[in-house]
Short mmCIF file of C-alpha atoms (C1' of nucleotides) in Angstrom, two decimals:
data_model
loop_
_atom_site.label_atom_id
_atom_site.label_comp_id
_atom_site.label_asym_id
_atom_site.label_seq_id
_atom_site.Cartn_x
_atom_site.Cartn_y
_atom_site.Cartn_z
CA MET T 1 110.69 95.75 122.81
CA GLU T 2 109.16 98.86 121.44
CA LEU T 3 107.32 96.81 118.86
CA ASN T 4 106.00 94.36 121.39
CA GLN T 5 104.72 97.16 123.53
CA ASN T 6 102.91 98.65 120.59
CA ARG T 7 101.40 95.32 119.75
CA GLN T 8 100.19 94.90 123.30
CA LEU T 9 98.80 98.39 123.34
CA ILE T 10 96.72 97.65 120.28
CA THR T 11 95.63 94.30 121.58
CA ASN T 12 94.55 95.90 124.81
CA TRP T 13 92.64 98.53 122.95
CA LEU T 14 90.86 96.01 120.78
CA THR T 15 89.98 93.97 123.83
CA LEU T 16 88.62 96.99 125.62
CA SER T 17 86.61 97.98 122.59
CA ASN T 18 85.21 94.50 122.24
CA ILE T 19 84.15 94.35 125.84
CA GLN T 20 82.49 97.71 125.57
CA MET T 21 80.75 96.82 122.33
CA ASN T 22 79.46 93.50 123.53
CA ILE T 23 78.06 94.90 126.72
CA SER T 24 76.53 97.85 124.89
CA ASN T 25 74.84 95.55 122.43
CA GLU T 26 73.59 93.38 125.21
CA LEU T 27 72.19 96.37 127.08
CA GLU T 28 70.59 97.77 123.96
CA CYS T 29 68.97 94.46 123.22
CA VAL T 30 67.68 93.77 126.71
CA LEU T 31 66.33 97.26 127.23
CA GLN T 32 64.59 97.20 123.88
CA GLN T 33 62.99 93.86 124.53
CA HIS T 34 61.85 94.44 128.08
CA HIS T 35 61.18 98.15 128.14
CA GLN T 36 61.00 99.42 124.58
CA LEU T 37 63.93 101.66 125.33
CA ALA T 38 66.98 102.37 123.25
CA LEU T 39 70.20 102.54 125.20
CA ASN T 40 70.62 106.25 124.56
CA GLU T 41 67.06 106.85 125.63
CA PHE T 42 67.81 105.05 128.86
CA TYR T 43 70.85 107.22 129.41
CA VAL T 44 68.74 110.33 128.90
CA LEU T 45 66.28 109.17 131.54
CA LEU T 46 69.12 108.25 133.85
CA TYR T 47 70.88 111.59 133.62
CA LEU T 48 67.62 113.44 133.98
CA SER T 49 66.78 111.53 137.14
CA GLN T 50 70.12 112.45 138.66
CA ALA T 51 69.82 116.12 137.79
CA PRO T 52 68.53 118.71 140.23
CA GLU T 53 64.82 119.21 139.56
CA LYS T 54 65.11 116.30 137.15
CA LYS T 55 65.57 118.54 134.19
CA LEU T 56 68.43 119.36 131.86
CA LYS T 57 69.03 121.50 128.86
CA LEU T 58 69.68 119.80 125.56
CA GLN T 59 73.26 120.91 125.60
CA GLN T 60 73.95 119.35 128.97
CA LEU T 61 72.34 116.10 127.91
CA GLN T 62 74.29 115.97 124.71
CA ASN T 63 77.57 116.26 126.58
CA MET T 64 76.64 113.62 129.10
CA VAL T 65 75.36 111.07 126.64
CA GLY T 66 78.04 111.91 124.12
CA LEU T 67 75.95 112.73 121.11
CA SER T 68 76.09 115.63 118.68
CA GLN T 69 73.74 118.54 119.03
CA SER T 70 71.50 117.50 116.22
CA ALA T 71 71.43 113.90 117.32
CA MET T 72 70.36 114.83 120.81
CA SER T 73 67.79 117.27 119.54
CA ARG T 74 66.21 114.55 117.45
CA LEU T 75 66.57 111.85 120.08
CA VAL T 76 64.61 113.92 122.56
CA SER T 77 62.04 114.89 119.95
CA ARG T 78 61.45 111.29 118.95
CA PHE T 79 61.40 110.22 122.53
CA GLU T 80 58.86 112.82 123.51
CA ALA T 81 56.69 111.86 120.59
CA LYS T 82 56.61 108.13 121.12
CA GLY T 83 57.80 107.89 124.71
CA CYS T 84 54.30 107.86 126.16
CA GLY T 85 54.87 110.81 128.39
CA THR T 86 58.09 109.72 130.03
CA LEU T 87 59.67 112.96 128.99
CA ARG T 88 58.66 116.52 128.38
CA ARG T 89 60.33 119.38 126.57
CA HIS T 90 59.66 122.96 127.49
CA ILE T 91 61.24 126.26 126.86
CA CYS T 92 63.56 127.64 129.46
CA GLY T 93 62.10 130.64 131.22
CA ASP T 94 65.12 132.87 131.54
CA ASP T 95 66.67 131.97 128.20
CA ARG T 96 64.06 131.28 125.61
CA ARG T 97 66.56 129.83 123.20
CA ALA T 98 67.22 126.89 125.46
CA ILE T 99 65.04 123.80 125.81
CA TYR T 100 64.61 122.00 129.05
CA THR T 101 63.97 118.30 128.98
CA SER T 102 62.38 117.07 132.15
CA LEU T 103 61.46 113.69 133.54
CA THR T 104 57.81 113.01 134.31
CA GLU T 105 56.41 110.72 136.96
CA GLU T 106 55.80 108.05 134.35
CA GLY T 107 59.34 108.53 133.22
CA GLU T 108 60.67 107.89 136.69
CA GLU T 109 58.59 104.77 136.98
CA LYS T 110 59.78 103.55 133.62
CA LEU T 111 63.37 104.32 134.52
CA LYS T 112 63.07 102.51 137.83
CA LYS T 113 61.98 99.34 136.10
CA ALA T 114 64.52 99.61 133.32
CA PHE T 115 67.19 100.33 135.88
CA VAL T 116 66.77 96.89 137.41
CA THR T 117 67.18 95.20 134.08
CA PHE T 118 70.11 97.40 133.25
CA ASN T 119 71.88 96.61 136.48
CA GLU T 120 71.33 92.90 136.26
CA THR T 121 72.64 92.80 132.74
CA LEU T 122 75.65 94.83 133.70
CA LYS T 123 76.38 92.72 136.74
CA LYS T 124 76.17 89.56 134.70
CA ALA T 125 78.44 91.00 132.04
CA PHE T 126 81.13 92.16 134.42
CA SER T 127 81.12 88.99 136.44
CA LYS T 128 82.23 86.94 133.48
CA GLU T 129 85.70 85.72 134.25
CA LEU T 130 87.04 86.56 130.84
CA VAL T 131 86.05 90.16 131.14
CA GLN T 132 87.66 90.51 134.53
CA GLU T 133 90.85 88.83 133.42
CA GLU T 134 91.10 90.96 130.34
CA LEU T 135 90.48 94.18 132.17
CA GLU T 136 93.11 93.30 134.73
CA ARG T 137 95.61 92.47 132.07
CA ILE T 138 94.99 95.79 130.41
CA ILE T 139 95.57 97.68 133.61
CA HIS T 140 98.79 95.92 134.41
CA GLN T 141 100.18 96.47 130.97
CA ILE T 142 99.24 100.09 130.94
CA ASN T 143 101.02 100.73 134.19
CA GLU T 144 104.46 99.43 133.41
CA MET F 1 75.21 98.45 150.52
CA GLU F 2 73.50 96.76 147.65
CA LEU F 3 72.37 100.09 146.33
CA ASN F 4 75.80 101.63 146.57
CA GLN F 5 77.29 98.73 144.74
CA ASN F 6 74.79 99.11 141.95
CA ARG F 7 75.51 102.77 141.73
CA GLN F 8 79.22 102.11 141.48
CA LEU F 9 78.67 99.47 138.88
CA ILE F 10 76.80 101.91 136.69
CA THR F 11 79.32 104.64 137.28
CA ASN F 12 82.10 102.30 136.30
CA TRP F 13 80.27 101.28 133.20
CA LEU F 14 79.61 104.86 132.17
CA THR F 15 83.25 105.70 132.75
CA LEU F 16 84.40 102.76 130.70
CA SER F 17 82.03 103.68 127.90
CA ASN F 18 83.17 107.25 127.93
CA ILE F 19 86.81 106.30 127.75
CA GLN F 20 86.12 103.97 124.89
CA MET F 21 84.00 106.49 123.04
CA ASN F 22 86.47 109.33 123.41
CA ILE F 23 89.39 107.27 122.22
CA SER F 24 87.36 105.86 119.34
CA ASN F 25 86.36 109.32 118.25
CA GLU F 26 89.91 110.50 118.51
CA LEU F 27 91.16 107.59 116.45
CA GLU F 28 88.44 108.05 113.85
CA CYS F 29 89.26 111.70 113.54
CA VAL F 30 93.02 111.34 113.33
CA LEU F 31 92.91 108.48 110.84
CA GLN F 32 90.45 110.35 108.67
CA GLN F 33 92.52 113.49 108.65
CA HIS F 34 95.91 111.96 108.08
CA HIS F 35 95.11 108.88 106.04
CA GLN F 36 91.58 109.21 104.70
CA LEU F 37 90.68 106.09 106.61
CA ALA F 38 87.62 105.35 108.66
CA LEU F 39 88.31 103.49 111.87
CA ASN F 40 86.51 100.38 110.69
CA GLU F 41 88.43 100.50 107.46
CA PHE F 42 91.64 100.60 109.44
CA TYR F 43 90.53 97.59 111.43
CA VAL F 44 89.83 95.71 108.22
CA LEU F 45 93.34 96.42 106.96
CA LEU F 46 94.78 95.49 110.33
CA TYR F 47 93.04 92.14 110.55
CA LEU F 48 93.85 91.36 106.96
CA SER F 49 97.52 92.05 107.55
CA GLN F 50 97.56 89.65 110.49
CA ALA F 51 95.80 86.88 108.61
CA PRO F 52 97.65 84.07 106.88
CA GLU F 53 98.08 84.98 103.21
CA LYS F 54 96.67 88.36 104.16
CA LYS F 55 93.20 87.40 103.14
CA LEU F 56 89.96 86.74 104.95
CA LYS F 57 86.42 85.85 104.07
CA LEU F 58 83.77 88.45 104.67
CA GLN F 59 82.33 86.42 107.46
CA GLN F 60 85.58 86.27 109.36
CA LEU F 61 86.10 89.99 109.00
CA GLN F 62 82.63 90.76 110.20
CA ASN F 63 83.19 88.80 113.38
CA MET F 64 86.54 90.39 114.06
CA VAL F 65 85.48 93.96 113.45
CA GLY F 66 82.11 93.42 115.07
CA LEU F 67 79.83 94.53 112.30
CA SER F 68 76.73 92.94 110.88
CA GLN F 69 77.02 90.84 107.77
CA SER F 70 75.47 93.44 105.52
CA ALA F 71 77.50 96.25 107.00
CA MET F 72 80.73 94.39 106.35
CA SER F 73 79.69 93.51 102.84
CA ARG F 74 79.11 97.17 102.10
CA LEU F 75 82.14 98.41 103.97
CA VAL F 76 84.39 96.23 101.88
CA SER F 77 82.58 97.16 98.68
CA ARG F 78 82.90 100.86 99.37
CA PHE F 79 86.46 100.44 100.44
CA GLU F 80 87.40 98.54 97.32
CA ALA F 81 85.73 101.16 95.18
CA LYS F 82 87.30 104.24 96.70
CA GLY F 83 90.23 102.72 98.54
CA CYS F 84 92.65 103.22 95.67
CA GLY F 85 93.64 99.61 95.46
CA THR F 86 94.41 98.96 99.09
CA LEU F 87 92.03 96.06 99.04
CA ARG F 88 90.75 93.48 96.61
CA ARG F 89 87.75 91.19 96.64
CA HIS F 90 87.75 87.91 94.80
CA ILE F 91 85.70 84.80 94.79
CA CYS F 92 86.92 81.91 96.87
CA GLY F 93 88.11 79.00 94.74
CA ASP F 94 86.80 76.04 96.65
CA ASP F 95 83.55 77.64 97.75
CA ARG F 96 82.23 79.99 95.17
CA ARG F 97 79.66 81.45 97.52
CA ALA F 98 82.35 83.01 99.65
CA ILE F 99 84.26 86.21 98.97
CA TYR F 100 87.86 86.66 99.91
CA THR F 101 89.09 90.11 100.79
CA SER F 102 92.82 90.46 100.45
CA LEU F 103 95.33 93.12 101.23
CA THR F 104 97.38 94.52 98.36
CA GLU F 105 100.89 95.92 98.51
CA GLU F 106 99.51 99.43 98.51
CA GLY F 107 97.22 98.39 101.30
CA GLU F 108 100.12 97.22 103.40
CA GLU F 109 101.95 100.46 102.81
CA LYS F 110 98.90 102.47 103.73
CA LEU F 111 98.36 100.37 106.82
CA LYS F 112 101.95 100.76 107.89
CA LYS F 113 101.68 104.52 107.83
CA ALA F 114 98.29 104.61 109.47
CA PHE F 115 99.53 102.19 112.08
CA VAL F 116 102.04 104.71 113.34
CA THR F 117 99.40 107.37 113.74
CA PHE F 118 97.06 104.90 115.35
CA ASN F 119 99.65 103.82 117.88
CA GLU F 120 100.70 107.29 118.79
CA THR F 121 97.15 108.37 119.34
CA LEU F 122 96.47 105.33 121.43
CA LYS F 123 99.57 105.77 123.50
CA LYS F 124 98.74 109.37 124.16
CA ALA F 125 95.19 108.49 125.13
CA PHE F 126 96.13 105.74 127.54
CA SER F 127 98.87 107.73 129.16
CA LYS F 128 96.45 110.34 130.40
CA GLU F 129 96.39 110.08 134.14
CA LEU F 130 92.66 110.27 134.36
CA VAL F 131 92.18 107.29 132.11
CA GLN F 132 94.63 105.21 134.10
CA GLU F 133 93.10 106.16 137.40
CA GLU F 134 89.62 105.42 136.21
CA LEU F 135 90.51 102.08 134.74
CA GLU F 136 92.22 101.08 137.94
CA ARG F 137 89.27 102.08 140.00
CA ILE F 138 87.00 100.03 137.82
CA ILE F 139 89.12 96.97 138.21
CA HIS F 140 89.34 97.23 141.96
CA GLN F 141 85.65 97.70 142.35
CA ILE F 142 84.84 94.82 140.09
CA ASN F 143 86.99 92.47 142.06
CA GLU F 144 85.57 92.89 145.52
"C1'" DG V 1 71.96 146.31 114.27
"C1'" DG V 2 75.84 142.89 114.75
"C1'" DG V 3 77.64 139.12 116.90
"C1'" DC V 4 77.00 135.13 119.69
"C1'" DA V 5 74.38 131.09 121.73
"C1'" DA V 6 70.89 127.17 121.71
"C1'" DT V 7 68.33 124.55 118.92
"C1'" DT V 8 66.40 122.84 114.50
"C1'" DT V 9 66.58 121.19 109.85
"C1'" DG V 10 68.50 119.52 105.22
"C1'" DC V 11 71.59 116.42 103.64
"C1'" DT V 12 74.57 112.48 103.50
"C1'" DT V 13 76.37 108.32 105.47
"C1'" DA V 14 76.77 103.90 107.75
"C1'" DC V 15 74.36 100.77 110.28
"C1'" DG V 16 71.01 96.57 111.23
"C1'" DC V 17 67.13 93.63 109.93
"C1'" DA V 18 64.78 91.01 106.78
"C1'" DT V 19 64.82 89.18 102.28
"C1'" DA V 20 66.58 87.59 97.87
"C1'" DC V 21 70.10 85.25 95.47
"C1'" DT V 22 73.67 81.92 94.40
"C1'" DT V 23 76.24 77.91 95.58
"C1'" DT V 24 77.02 73.95 98.47
"C1'" DT V 25 75.52 70.05 101.09
"C1'" DG V 26 72.55 66.39 102.51
"C1'" DT V 27 69.13 62.94 101.41
"C1'" DA V 28 65.98 60.15 99.13
"C1'" DT V 29 64.98 57.65 95.04
"C1'" DC V 30 65.95 55.18 91.12
"C1'" DG W 1 76.66 55.84 91.59
"C1'" DA W 2 73.52 59.50 89.22
"C1'" DT W 3 69.64 62.72 89.64
"C1'" DA W 4 66.50 65.57 91.83
"C1'" DC W 5 65.30 68.45 95.24
"C1'" DA W 6 65.08 70.52 99.97
"C1'" DA W 7 67.83 72.71 103.49
"C1'" DA W 8 71.72 75.38 104.74
"C1'" DA W 9 75.66 78.61 104.01
"C1'" DG W 10 77.78 82.93 102.25
"C1'" DT W 11 76.75 87.39 100.20
"C1'" DA W 12 74.14 91.15 98.31
"C1'" DT W 13 70.29 94.28 98.41
"C1'" DG W 14 65.90 96.94 99.78
"C1'" DC W 15 64.41 99.49 103.38
"C1'" DG W 16 64.16 102.09 107.53
"C1'" DT W 17 66.73 104.41 111.29
"C1'" DA W 18 70.00 107.17 113.83
"C1'" DA W 19 74.11 109.48 113.49
"C1'" DG W 20 77.23 113.80 112.22
"C1'" DC W 21 78.15 118.14 109.65
"C1'" DA W 22 76.84 122.44 108.01
"C1'" DA W 23 73.49 125.95 107.32
"C1'" DA W 24 69.23 128.06 108.95
"C1'" DT W 25 66.43 129.77 112.69
"C1'" DT W 26 65.32 132.07 116.84
"C1'" DG W 27 66.49 134.62 120.86
"C1'" DC W 28 70.05 137.08 123.83
"C1'" DC W 29 73.41 140.81 124.74
"C1'" DC W 30 76.33 144.70 123.84
#
DNA sequence: GGGCAATTTGCTTACGCATACTTTTGTATC
DNA sequence: GATACAAAAGTATGCGTAAGCAAATTGCCC
């Protein structure tokens, strides 16, 4: 009993991980091909667009996207450098240690287009029967 | 309507990703601390232990774990080098291009211990109310 | 001035892609 | 059949990239 439950727990976890990984890879691939965007770059744009005044400090971004400090610092730097003006960094007025990252008009345009692709890909991925079945199974087994 | 659905879809996806990422990080951390095992290394041991004769070709492993061919090649190499004999690589008899990776006795012991930690961590993670609620919400919204 | 906070930078690591390498397989020719 | 040779299969390796950790840097606050 106990053993079987453990086995199911692991199986569920592996299934969940696989689903997540496959969809992530798919998103990464599609965004790169159609919009020259890495998945994390897309997330940055997305979170910025949802933020008041469309700007966020590095620290906030890093928590949302789930990257380390240094990784986010470099992601935004790279992105600003090669992102063709989708993004801008500027020093925070009232705390000059902090860096604001803000979305530009071009950035919003770019996000809007990428958003469509992102959504379509996601919808397609989640509508696969296998994924739905597996997710349901996981839920049921977690609950008992 | 359409817009709200899209928004929910994305929210669900972000939630799912976050859950997966947090648990993965937790597992990685705990396994590293208690057993000097990376998560992918643990997966390798796990899949090997489930395989007939406790051995798999590199290609099979790479598909199971979800790594690229080169990444798996190197993961196994590193692991064999510093894994203190938990793992062994040897050339396949009937196809000398292929490499078998097989689990040793020590490897099974190590896996057995790590397995306990892994399971406990997983159980704890999934039993968090938030995770359950969120997963349920995702399922329901996917189905309509 | 000392301690803390936000970011940057040096370093190492693991990854993916493309390529090289070795072995197997398929095919044409004799 | 035997031989030669091209294509394919299974791994390894060179190279570039993005990640995390820890230390350095810069600015804030008491």
